[in-house]
Amino acid sequence: MNAKLTAEKNEPVKKIMNGADMLIQALREENVELIFGYPGGAVLPIYDKLYDSGMRHILTRHEQGSIHAAEGYARVSGKPGVVIATSGPGATNIVTGLTDAMMDSLPLIVITGQVASGVIGSDAFQEADVMGITMPITKHSYQVQDVRELPQMMKEAFHIATTGRPGPVLIDIPKDIAGAEGMFDYSQELQLPGYQPTVKPNHMQIRKVLDAIAEAKKPVILAGAGVLHAHGHEELRTFAATQNLPLAHTLLGLGAFPADHELFLGMCGMHGTYAANMAIYEADLLINIGARFDDRVTGNLKHFAPNAKVAHIDIDPAEIGKNVPTQIPVVGDAKEALQILNQTTNAVGDFTEWHERLNGWKTEYPLAYLEDGDELKPQKLIELIHQTTNGEAIVTTDVGQHQMWAAQYYKLNSPNRWVTSGGLGTMGFGFPAAIGAQLAEPQSTVVAVTGDGGFQMTLQELSVLQELNLPVKVVILNNKSLGMVRQWQQLFYEERYSHSKIPVQPDFVKLAEAYSIRGWKTETEEETRKALEEALAHPGPALIDVRVAQEENVYPMVATGKGIHEMVGIKP
């Protein structure tokens, strides 16, 4: 064991080290327990020091698997996910994950190797302009020019990634810097005058929110992932219950409020519930807490909450007023804002008539589907997963039909049980994200719900499940197509299914067995229920290939260009 790396935690380390040792020591100072990565030439000095560092490293089988696993770990644990990739192709393979983490506000520390300083810009072997590529898709990027800068950059990187609106920070380290020596000193205070996130909200603006509630007749809360990032779910429940306010979620906000609560309206947006969308359409006060008003939530902006005064609580001031005009802006941490809202007295309004209207919509237009014929409906599959896991599993998904059905039919009552690719909509995300989620919470049941298309983008990570014997349950919603693409071609392209159906599939069960992972292939409800029960009882990893109806569509749906009140398919 390297003596430089075994100092007591509270004993400041000030020693001459090389860059690779500095990096390892900085990760120790930040209490990093887990690293996802893939070695290569430019990061060999770092991996050599990692070899006897005692830190746990997960060798994924592709860099994209590393960064999606780190995203899943960050989403569930609340800690920053750490990734190491080599220069050139290693670095460019993480670009999708960086963009995904940036859009969904996930804290990552991504360390890339770089060719030696002297040949940067010469098209050297495995060189890529990582700074130029990643600048727009990271919260901040560093390239180390002098080894003496490395400790301060690492300290700043962790601070920036985890404060304010979370996000990914990249540190590019040339190979010669990893071997150069300098003084390691991690005790210096951070000096970032240009980066001062506003955490404490303005009390006068909070007062305006409560005054608006007192004046409103049809208020509604829209809760986003900002509530989860701030760990403000308990405060949200208190606020909604105390003020008697109905509440809708964004896709990424699912789990911040119990799905079985009487005030819960469901998910809003393109595939949201009728009650949630109509509540926002008719509201005279919309209180957005930690959501960014993306286009999948708002639909046509001309018709979004047309009669509502808008209050927007967000830690990122750039999001307030960006898409939707806001009358009451509140910049600050969602939990801090909710605590102040809950501590400030006000007259609670009488919303009896409003609740009666909302409950009427919930009763008349619930999420529903027809069970006709022998084919298993994908909605039924999600309900079976919910039943067999008692609604307590951590569920990860890619993007597409399976994602929307999981969001609609897996009723979440707890925070941080839902890991999905929201903003970027990344195929191949859900399976490696499940690996990270399982490592974050080894005692929890983790189910990766994935489509047959997305699974084939990152299925090589089955090797990681086998190696670590992680008890992730992979459920492939197999409709032999790129389901959401096929749905849009059916509805908007005159059923011209241009390359969206996948007639030839691998035998996913045999594939799992090739990795010594148990597998089941099912087609009926009873076969699937039995397979789910056996898979959940199995202590190791498992895969279930479930054949479902190919032509089933996700409804309700708001077509592009329409307002969220113009849903189709509200009744099967």
Tab-separated table of N, CA and C in Angstrom, residues 285-434:
chain	number	residue	atom	x	y	z
A	285	LEU	N	-53.477	29.293	-10.895
A	285	LEU	CA	-52.165	29.442	-10.257
A	285	LEU	C	-51.389	28.151	-10.451
A	286	LEU	N	-50.217	28.246	-11.067
A	286	LEU	CA	-49.340	27.089	-11.268
A	286	LEU	C	-48.054	27.324	-10.485
A	287	ILE	N	-47.789	26.434	-9.529
A	287	ILE	CA	-46.576	26.548	-8.699
A	287	ILE	C	-45.601	25.470	-9.146
A	288	ASN	N	-44.599	25.860	-9.910
A	288	ASN	CA	-43.588	24.933	-10.410
A	288	ASN	C	-42.457	24.844	-9.392
A	289	ILE	N	-42.209	23.649	-8.906
A	289	ILE	CA	-41.116	23.447	-7.945
A	289	ILE	C	-40.105	22.477	-8.552
A	290	GLY	N	-39.007	23.005	-9.028
A	290	GLY	CA	-37.900	22.167	-9.489
A	290	GLY	C	-38.097	21.485	-10.816
A	291	ALA	N	-38.900	22.057	-11.702
A	291	ALA	CA	-39.059	21.506	-13.055
A	291	ALA	C	-38.685	22.592	-14.052
A	292	ARG	N	-38.282	22.187	-15.260
A	292	ARG	CA	-37.729	23.186	-16.167
A	292	ARG	C	-38.623	23.514	-17.361
A	293	PHE	N	-39.882	23.135	-17.303
A	293	PHE	CA	-40.837	23.462	-18.359
A	293	PHE	C	-40.317	23.035	-19.736
A	294	ASP	N	-39.882	21.769	-19.853
A	294	ASP	CA	-39.423	21.308	-21.165
A	294	ASP	C	-40.623	21.047	-22.076
A	295	ASP	N	-40.350	20.896	-23.357
A	295	ASP	CA	-41.452	20.843	-24.330
A	295	ASP	C	-42.303	19.594	-24.193
A	296	ARG	N	-41.766	18.500	-23.654
A	296	ARG	CA	-42.594	17.310	-23.449
A	296	ARG	C	-43.594	17.525	-22.305
A	297	VAL	N	-43.323	18.497	-21.454
A	297	VAL	CA	-44.262	18.839	-20.382
A	297	VAL	C	-45.287	19.857	-20.870
A	298	THR	N	-44.839	20.855	-21.607
A	298	THR	CA	-45.723	21.989	-21.919
A	298	THR	C	-46.565	21.772	-23.167
A	299	GLY	N	-46.111	20.921	-24.112
A	299	GLY	CA	-46.778	20.909	-25.414
A	299	GLY	C	-46.646	22.282	-26.047
A	300	ASN	N	-47.625	22.663	-26.853
A	300	ASN	CA	-47.613	23.986	-27.487
A	300	ASN	C	-47.704	25.071	-26.417
A	301	LEU	N	-46.671	25.898	-26.350
A	301	LEU	CA	-46.608	26.902	-25.281
A	301	LEU	C	-47.768	27.890	-25.322
A	302	LYS	N	-48.368	28.075	-26.492
A	302	LYS	CA	-49.495	29.012	-26.596
A	302	LYS	C	-50.679	28.553	-25.752
A	303	HIS	N	-50.748	27.253	-25.530
A	303	HIS	CA	-51.897	26.698	-24.803
A	303	HIS	C	-51.512	26.166	-23.431
A	304	PHE	N	-50.327	26.476	-22.967
A	304	PHE	CA	-49.884	25.936	-21.680
A	304	PHE	C	-50.304	26.878	-20.548
A	305	ALA	N	-51.086	26.363	-19.654
A	305	ALA	CA	-51.550	27.118	-18.481
A	305	ALA	C	-51.952	28.539	-18.881
A	306	PRO	N	-52.861	28.688	-19.837
A	306	PRO	CA	-53.131	30.015	-20.401
A	306	PRO	C	-53.756	30.991	-19.410
A	307	ASN	N	-54.388	30.467	-18.366
A	307	ASN	CA	-55.071	31.349	-17.418
A	307	ASN	C	-54.348	31.472	-16.085
A	308	ALA	N	-53.160	30.927	-16.010
A	308	ALA	CA	-52.514	30.810	-14.703
A	308	ALA	C	-51.477	31.901	-14.445
A	309	LYS	N	-51.478	32.369	-13.203
A	309	LYS	CA	-50.308	33.083	-12.691
A	309	LYS	C	-49.274	32.007	-12.376
A	310	VAL	N	-48.023	32.236	-12.772
A	310	VAL	CA	-46.996	31.202	-12.615
A	310	VAL	C	-45.985	31.613	-11.546
A	311	ALA	N	-45.816	30.733	-10.559
A	311	ALA	CA	-44.720	30.854	-9.592
A	311	ALA	C	-43.724	29.740	-9.886
A	312	HIS	N	-42.448	30.079	-9.961
A	312	HIS	CA	-41.443	29.071	-10.319
A	312	HIS	C	-40.313	29.110	-9.301
A	313	ILE	N	-40.166	28.001	-8.582
A	313	ILE	CA	-39.081	27.847	-7.608
A	313	ILE	C	-38.006	26.975	-8.241
A	314	ASP	N	-36.792	27.508	-8.396
A	314	ASP	CA	-35.739	26.726	-9.051
A	314	ASP	C	-34.380	27.248	-8.604
A	315	ILE	N	-33.447	26.345	-8.397
A	315	ILE	CA	-32.102	26.755	-7.980
A	315	ILE	C	-31.302	27.314	-9.151
A	316	ASP	N	-31.750	27.042	-10.361
A	316	ASP	CA	-31.076	27.566	-11.549
A	316	ASP	C	-31.858	28.760	-12.082
A	317	PRO	N	-31.369	29.982	-11.863
A	317	PRO	CA	-32.141	31.153	-12.310
A	317	PRO	C	-32.336	31.195	-13.820
A	318	ALA	N	-31.460	30.517	-14.569
A	318	ALA	CA	-31.585	30.527	-16.023
A	318	ALA	C	-32.841	29.810	-16.501
A	319	GLU	N	-33.405	28.937	-15.669
A	319	GLU	CA	-34.604	28.196	-16.075
A	319	GLU	C	-35.876	29.008	-15.866
A	320	ILE	N	-35.816	29.991	-14.981
A	320	ILE	CA	-37.025	30.751	-14.640
A	320	ILE	C	-37.315	31.756	-15.745
A	321	GLY	N	-38.484	31.626	-16.346
A	321	GLY	CA	-38.879	32.512	-17.434
A	321	GLY	C	-38.297	32.137	-18.777
A	322	LYS	N	-37.515	31.054	-18.861
A	322	LYS	CA	-36.878	30.663	-20.123
A	322	LYS	C	-37.915	30.230	-21.146
A	323	ASN	N	-38.856	29.407	-20.732
A	323	ASN	CA	-39.866	28.895	-21.653
A	323	ASN	C	-41.266	29.423	-21.361
A	324	VAL	N	-41.560	29.646	-20.083
A	324	VAL	CA	-42.899	30.068	-19.683
A	324	VAL	C	-42.787	31.365	-18.875
A	325	PRO	N	-43.500	32.430	-19.269
A	325	PRO	CA	-43.459	33.680	-18.492
A	325	PRO	C	-43.837	33.424	-17.036
A	326	THR	N	-43.071	34.005	-16.143
A	326	THR	CA	-43.230	33.733	-14.715
A	326	THR	C	-43.496	35.036	-13.972
A	327	GLN	N	-44.555	35.050	-13.189
A	327	GLN	CA	-44.911	36.255	-12.434
A	327	GLN	C	-44.245	36.274	-11.054
A	328	ILE	N	-43.998	35.079	-10.468
A	328	ILE	CA	-43.382	35.032	-9.138
A	328	ILE	C	-42.133	34.146	-9.218
A	329	PRO	N	-40.982	34.720	-9.519
A	329	PRO	CA	-39.742	33.912	-9.554
A	329	PRO	C	-39.164	33.737	-8.152
A	330	VAL	N	-38.759	32.523	-7.848
A	330	VAL	CA	-38.115	32.246	-6.555
A	330	VAL	C	-36.851	31.437	-6.846
A	331	VAL	N	-35.699	32.048	-6.691
A	331	VAL	CA	-34.433	31.359	-6.927
A	331	VAL	C	-33.951	30.763	-5.610
A	332	GLY	N	-33.745	29.456	-5.614
A	332	GLY	CA	-33.248	28.827	-4.401
A	332	GLY	C	-33.465	27.332	-4.413
A	333	ASP	N	-32.922	26.693	-3.400
A	333	ASP	CA	-33.046	25.243	-3.221
A	333	ASP	C	-34.503	24.892	-2.898
A	334	ALA	N	-35.005	23.845	-3.529
A	334	ALA	CA	-36.417	23.486	-3.358
A	334	ALA	C	-36.747	23.158	-1.904
A	335	LYS	N	-35.868	22.438	-1.237
A	335	LYS	CA	-36.141	22.086	0.159
A	335	LYS	C	-36.160	23.324	1.043
A	336	GLU	N	-35.202	24.215	0.814
A	336	GLU	CA	-35.167	25.454	1.599
A	336	GLU	C	-36.446	26.245	1.381
A	337	ALA	N	-36.875	26.350	0.130
A	337	ALA	CA	-38.082	27.121	-0.175
A	337	ALA	C	-39.313	26.487	0.465
A	338	LEU	N	-39.404	25.159	0.375
A	338	LEU	CA	-40.563	24.469	0.951
A	338	LEU	C	-40.573	24.596	2.474
A	339	GLN	N	-39.401	24.561	3.095
A	339	GLN	CA	-39.354	24.730	4.552
A	339	GLN	C	-39.885	26.106	4.952
A	340	ILE	N	-39.507	27.122	4.202
A	340	ILE	CA	-39.996	28.467	4.522
A	340	ILE	C	-41.496	28.546	4.261
A	341	LEU	N	-41.941	27.964	3.150
A	341	LEU	CA	-43.381	27.956	2.861
A	341	LEU	C	-44.146	27.278	3.997
A	342	ASN	N	-43.596	26.186	4.516
A	342	ASN	CA	-44.301	25.447	5.568
A	342	ASN	C	-44.256	26.146	6.917
A	343	GLN	N	-43.275	27.032	7.102
A	343	GLN	CA	-43.147	27.726	8.386
A	343	GLN	C	-43.886	29.063	8.402
A	344	THR	N	-44.341	29.520	7.242
A	344	THR	CA	-44.988	30.827	7.147
A	344	THR	C	-46.499	30.638	7.169
A	345	THR	N	-47.160	31.398	8.012
A	345	THR	CA	-48.611	31.255	8.145
A	345	THR	C	-49.340	32.015	7.051
A	346	ASN	N	-50.454	31.475	6.657
A	346	ASN	CA	-51.311	32.137	5.673
A	346	ASN	C	-52.700	31.540	5.759
A	347	ALA	N	-53.656	32.229	5.166
A	347	ALA	CA	-55.022	31.714	5.135
A	347	ALA	C	-55.133	30.668	4.028
A	348	VAL	N	-55.541	29.451	4.401
A	348	VAL	CA	-55.676	28.370	3.413
A	348	VAL	C	-56.981	28.553	2.650
A	349	GLY	N	-56.898	28.494	1.340
A	349	GLY	CA	-58.069	28.729	0.518
A	349	GLY	C	-59.048	27.566	0.535
A	350	ASP	N	-60.279	27.855	0.114
A	350	ASP	CA	-61.298	26.812	-0.008
A	350	ASP	C	-61.329	26.359	-1.473
A	351	PHE	N	-60.793	25.181	-1.717
A	351	PHE	CA	-60.708	24.677	-3.087
A	351	PHE	C	-61.656	23.492	-3.319
A	352	THR	N	-62.720	23.457	-2.569
A	352	THR	CA	-63.637	22.302	-2.625
A	352	THR	C	-64.153	22.068	-4.044
A	353	GLU	N	-64.614	23.116	-4.681
A	353	GLU	CA	-65.184	22.978	-6.022
A	353	GLU	C	-64.122	22.507	-7.018
A	354	TRP	N	-62.907	23.026	-6.879
A	354	TRP	CA	-61.782	22.647	-7.752
A	354	TRP	C	-61.435	21.165	-7.581
A	355	HIS	N	-61.383	20.720	-6.339
A	355	HIS	CA	-61.068	19.307	-6.085
A	355	HIS	C	-62.167	18.397	-6.623
A	356	GLU	N	-63.401	18.821	-6.519
A	356	GLU	CA	-64.495	18.000	-7.058
A	356	GLU	C	-64.340	17.841	-8.574
A	357	ARG	N	-63.953	18.902	-9.237
A	357	ARG	CA	-63.750	18.829	-10.688
A	357	ARG	C	-62.579	17.902	-11.028
A	358	LEU	N	-61.483	18.041	-10.275
A	358	LEU	CA	-60.303	17.196	-10.523
A	358	LEU	C	-60.610	15.724	-10.248
A	359	ASN	N	-61.309	15.472	-9.161
A	359	ASN	CA	-61.635	14.076	-8.830
A	359	ASN	C	-62.581	13.474	-9.868
A	360	GLY	N	-63.437	14.318	-10.423
A	360	GLY	CA	-64.304	13.842	-11.499
A	360	GLY	C	-63.492	13.396	-12.705
A	361	TRP	N	-62.476	14.170	-13.058
A	361	TRP	CA	-61.594	13.780	-14.179
A	361	TRP	C	-60.843	12.494	-13.855
A	362	LYS	N	-60.326	12.398	-12.614
A	362	LYS	CA	-59.574	11.204	-12.228
A	362	LYS	C	-60.463	9.955	-12.315
A	363	THR	N	-61.716	10.103	-11.954
A	363	THR	CA	-62.636	8.964	-11.975
A	363	THR	C	-63.068	8.612	-13.392
A	364	GLU	N	-63.353	9.640	-14.197
A	364	GLU	CA	-63.895	9.401	-15.535
A	364	GLU	C	-62.823	9.022	-16.554
A	365	TYR	N	-61.602	9.576	-16.368
A	365	TYR	CA	-60.541	9.335	-17.365
A	365	TYR	C	-59.259	8.810	-16.716
A	366	PRO	N	-59.312	7.662	-16.051
A	366	PRO	CA	-58.073	7.100	-15.486
A	366	PRO	C	-57.218	6.494	-16.603
A	367	LEU	N	-55.983	6.195	-16.302
A	367	LEU	CA	-55.162	5.422	-17.249
A	367	LEU	C	-55.799	4.057	-17.436
A	368	ALA	N	-55.950	3.638	-18.672
A	368	ALA	CA	-56.638	2.373	-18.920
A	368	ALA	C	-56.199	1.806	-20.260
A	369	TYR	N	-56.420	0.515	-20.435
A	369	TYR	CA	-56.101	-0.164	-21.693
A	369	TYR	C	-57.023	-1.355	-21.848
A	370	LEU	N	-57.159	-1.806	-23.058
A	370	LEU	CA	-58.021	-2.949	-23.334
A	370	LEU	C	-57.210	-4.242	-23.293
A	371	GLU	N	-57.726	-5.239	-22.597
A	371	GLU	CA	-57.102	-6.556	-22.582
A	371	GLU	C	-57.890	-7.453	-23.529
A	372	ASP	N	-57.591	-7.354	-24.802
A	372	ASP	CA	-58.305	-8.168	-25.779
A	372	ASP	C	-57.333	-9.133	-26.447
A	373	GLY	N	-57.791	-10.343	-26.676
A	373	GLY	CA	-56.942	-11.320	-27.343
A	373	GLY	C	-55.984	-11.997	-26.390
A	374	ASP	N	-55.135	-12.812	-26.954
A	374	ASP	CA	-54.215	-13.616	-26.150
A	374	ASP	C	-52.876	-12.933	-25.890
A	375	GLU	N	-52.588	-11.871	-26.642
A	375	GLU	CA	-51.286	-11.236	-26.485
A	375	GLU	C	-51.208	-10.491	-25.153
A	376	LEU	N	-50.055	-10.570	-24.527
A	376	LEU	CA	-49.841	-9.850	-23.272
A	376	LEU	C	-49.649	-8.374	-23.572
A	377	LYS	N	-50.435	-7.537	-22.903
A	377	LYS	CA	-50.292	-6.098	-23.105
A	377	LYS	C	-49.124	-5.577	-22.254
A	378	PRO	N	-48.337	-4.670	-22.805
A	378	PRO	CA	-47.181	-4.167	-22.049
A	378	PRO	C	-47.579	-3.463	-20.758
A	379	GLN	N	-48.767	-2.832	-20.757
A	379	GLN	CA	-49.226	-2.191	-19.522
A	379	GLN	C	-49.429	-3.239	-18.422
A	380	LYS	N	-49.963	-4.411	-18.825
A	380	LYS	CA	-50.162	-5.498	-17.859
A	380	LYS	C	-48.815	-5.987	-17.324
A	381	LEU	N	-47.811	-6.032	-18.191
A	381	LEU	CA	-46.482	-6.444	-17.750
A	381	LEU	C	-45.979	-5.517	-16.636
A	382	ILE	N	-46.111	-4.207	-16.844
A	382	ILE	CA	-45.648	-3.263	-15.813
A	382	ILE	C	-46.439	-3.464	-14.516
A	383	GLU	N	-47.744	-3.694	-14.649
A	383	GLU	CA	-48.550	-3.944	-13.444
A	383	GLU	C	-48.084	-5.211	-12.724
A	384	LEU	N	-47.703	-6.228	-13.489
A	384	LEU	CA	-47.197	-7.462	-12.870
A	384	LEU	C	-45.885	-7.203	-12.131
A	385	ILE	N	-45.016	-6.389	-12.734
A	385	ILE	CA	-43.755	-6.045	-12.055
A	385	ILE	C	-44.051	-5.300	-10.758
A	386	HIS	N	-45.020	-4.383	-10.824
A	386	HIS	CA	-45.391	-3.626	-9.627
A	386	HIS	C	-45.926	-4.545	-8.541
A	387	GLN	N	-46.770	-5.495	-8.939
A	387	GLN	CA	-47.367	-6.417	-7.953
A	387	GLN	C	-46.307	-7.311	-7.320
A	388	THR	N	-45.430	-7.876	-8.141
A	388	THR	CA	-44.466	-8.848	-7.612
A	388	THR	C	-43.349	-8.190	-6.810
A	389	THR	N	-43.125	-6.902	-7.011
A	389	THR	CA	-42.103	-6.187	-6.230
A	389	THR	C	-42.733	-5.331	-5.128
A	390	ASN	N	-44.054	-5.434	-4.958
A	390	ASN	CA	-44.782	-4.631	-3.963
A	390	ASN	C	-44.569	-3.134	-4.156
A	391	GLY	N	-44.265	-2.742	-5.368
A	391	GLY	CA	-44.085	-1.319	-5.666
A	391	GLY	C	-42.870	-0.704	-5.015
A	392	GLU	N	-41.934	-1.542	-4.554
A	392	GLU	CA	-40.804	-1.026	-3.774
A	392	GLU	C	-39.466	-1.105	-4.514
A	393	ALA	N	-39.483	-1.557	-5.743
A	393	ALA	CA	-38.218	-1.716	-6.467
A	393	ALA	C	-37.695	-0.378	-6.973
A	394	ILE	N	-36.400	-0.339	-7.209
A	394	ILE	CA	-35.812	0.749	-7.999
A	394	ILE	C	-35.974	0.344	-9.460
A	395	VAL	N	-36.621	1.201	-10.239
A	395	VAL	CA	-36.906	0.874	-11.640
A	395	VAL	C	-36.080	1.783	-12.538
A	396	THR	N	-35.358	1.173	-13.464
A	396	THR	CA	-34.599	1.962	-14.433
A	396	THR	C	-35.145	1.683	-15.829
A	397	THR	N	-35.063	2.670	-16.705
A	397	THR	CA	-35.557	2.488	-18.073
A	397	THR	C	-34.678	3.244	-19.063
A	398	ASP	N	-34.878	2.905	-20.337
A	398	ASP	CA	-34.304	3.685	-21.432
A	398	ASP	C	-35.299	4.794	-21.777
A	399	VAL	N	-35.516	4.972	-23.055
A	399	VAL	CA	-36.493	5.931	-23.546
A	399	VAL	C	-37.441	5.194	-24.476
A	400	GLY	N	-38.669	5.669	-24.587
A	400	GLY	CA	-39.593	5.077	-25.533
A	400	GLY	C	-40.862	4.574	-24.879
A	401	GLN	N	-41.528	3.634	-25.575
A	401	GLN	CA	-42.812	3.157	-25.075
A	401	GLN	C	-42.682	2.510	-23.692
A	402	HIS	N	-41.675	1.635	-23.513
A	402	HIS	CA	-41.560	0.956	-22.226
A	402	HIS	C	-41.350	1.952	-21.091
A	403	GLN	N	-40.643	3.047	-21.398
A	403	GLN	CA	-40.399	4.093	-20.403
A	403	GLN	C	-41.716	4.745	-19.979
A	404	MET	N	-42.550	5.061	-20.977
A	404	MET	CA	-43.808	5.731	-20.665
A	404	MET	C	-44.768	4.806	-19.930
A	405	TRP	N	-44.833	3.528	-20.348
A	405	TRP	CA	-45.715	2.597	-19.633
A	405	TRP	C	-45.226	2.383	-18.201
A	406	ALA	N	-43.907	2.323	-18.018
A	406	ALA	CA	-43.382	2.175	-16.657
A	406	ALA	C	-43.729	3.398	-15.814
A	407	ALA	N	-43.615	4.588	-16.414
A	407	ALA	CA	-43.950	5.818	-15.688
A	407	ALA	C	-45.438	5.871	-15.335
A	408	GLN	N	-46.256	5.332	-16.218
A	408	GLN	CA	-47.700	5.392	-15.990
A	408	GLN	C	-48.189	4.326	-15.003
A	409	TYR	N	-47.647	3.105	-15.108
A	409	TYR	CA	-48.265	1.981	-14.395
A	409	TYR	C	-47.449	1.436	-13.229
A	410	TYR	N	-46.192	1.877	-13.062
A	410	TYR	CA	-45.460	1.491	-11.849
A	410	TYR	C	-45.632	2.631	-10.859
A	411	LYS	N	-46.574	2.491	-9.954
A	411	LYS	CA	-46.950	3.572	-9.035
A	411	LYS	C	-45.898	3.719	-7.936
A	412	LEU	N	-45.192	4.845	-7.975
A	412	LEU	CA	-44.101	5.075	-7.030
A	412	LEU	C	-44.586	5.900	-5.836
A	413	ASN	N	-44.297	5.405	-4.659
A	413	ASN	CA	-44.664	6.135	-3.436
A	413	ASN	C	-43.446	6.655	-2.680
A	414	SER	N	-42.259	6.350	-3.159
A	414	SER	CA	-41.034	6.737	-2.442
A	414	SER	C	-40.075	7.441	-3.386
A	415	PRO	N	-39.221	8.302	-2.846
A	415	PRO	CA	-38.251	9.018	-3.697
A	415	PRO	C	-37.082	8.130	-4.096
A	416	ASN	N	-36.420	8.527	-5.156
A	416	ASN	CA	-35.179	7.895	-5.619
A	416	ASN	C	-35.343	6.411	-5.946
A	417	ARG	N	-36.529	6.045	-6.427
A	417	ARG	CA	-36.785	4.676	-6.915
A	417	ARG	C	-36.892	4.653	-8.432
A	418	TRP	N	-36.744	5.808	-9.072
A	418	TRP	CA	-37.029	5.941	-10.500
A	418	TRP	C	-35.812	6.526	-11.194
A	419	VAL	N	-35.198	5.746	-12.101
A	419	VAL	CA	-33.979	6.167	-12.787
A	419	VAL	C	-34.230	6.051	-14.283
A	420	THR	N	-34.338	7.180	-14.951
A	420	THR	CA	-34.663	7.141	-16.365
A	420	THR	C	-33.941	8.261	-17.093
A	421	SER	N	-33.867	8.137	-18.393
A	421	SER	CA	-33.240	9.182	-19.202
A	421	SER	C	-34.331	10.114	-19.701
A	422	GLY	N	-34.447	11.277	-19.059
A	422	GLY	CA	-35.561	12.176	-19.358
A	422	GLY	C	-35.272	13.160	-20.469
A	423	GLY	N	-34.335	14.064	-20.238
A	423	GLY	CA	-34.106	15.158	-21.177
A	423	GLY	C	-33.537	14.706	-22.508
A	424	LEU	N	-32.521	13.858	-22.466
A	424	LEU	CA	-31.870	13.437	-23.711
A	424	LEU	C	-32.595	12.262	-24.353
A	425	GLY	N	-33.257	11.434	-23.539
A	425	GLY	CA	-33.948	10.281	-24.086
A	425	GLY	C	-32.983	9.300	-24.716
A	426	THR	N	-32.184	8.641	-23.884
A	426	THR	CA	-31.057	7.849	-24.363
A	426	THR	C	-31.378	6.361	-24.386
A	427	MET	N	-31.414	5.769	-25.575
A	427	MET	CA	-31.505	4.308	-25.666
A	427	MET	C	-30.208	3.706	-25.128
A	428	GLY	N	-30.322	2.569	-24.455
A	428	GLY	CA	-29.144	1.928	-23.883
A	428	GLY	C	-28.806	2.420	-22.498
A	429	PHE	N	-29.586	3.334	-21.944
A	429	PHE	CA	-29.304	3.914	-20.626
A	429	PHE	C	-29.697	2.975	-19.487
A	430	GLY	N	-30.877	2.383	-19.603
A	430	GLY	CA	-31.508	1.743	-18.448
A	430	GLY	C	-30.749	0.578	-17.852
A	431	PHE	N	-30.167	-0.280	-18.691
A	431	PHE	CA	-29.491	-1.464	-18.150
A	431	PHE	C	-28.218	-1.108	-17.377
A	432	PRO	N	-27.266	-0.375	-17.961
A	432	PRO	CA	-26.099	-0.011	-17.144
A	432	PRO	C	-26.459	0.891	-15.958
A	433	ALA	N	-27.495	1.727	-16.107
A	433	ALA	CA	-27.919	2.550	-14.961
A	433	ALA	C	-28.379	1.663	-13.813
A	434	ALA	N	-28.987	0.514	-14.138
A	434	ALA	CA	-29.417	-0.420	-13.094
A	434	ALA	C	-28.224	-0.983	-12.337
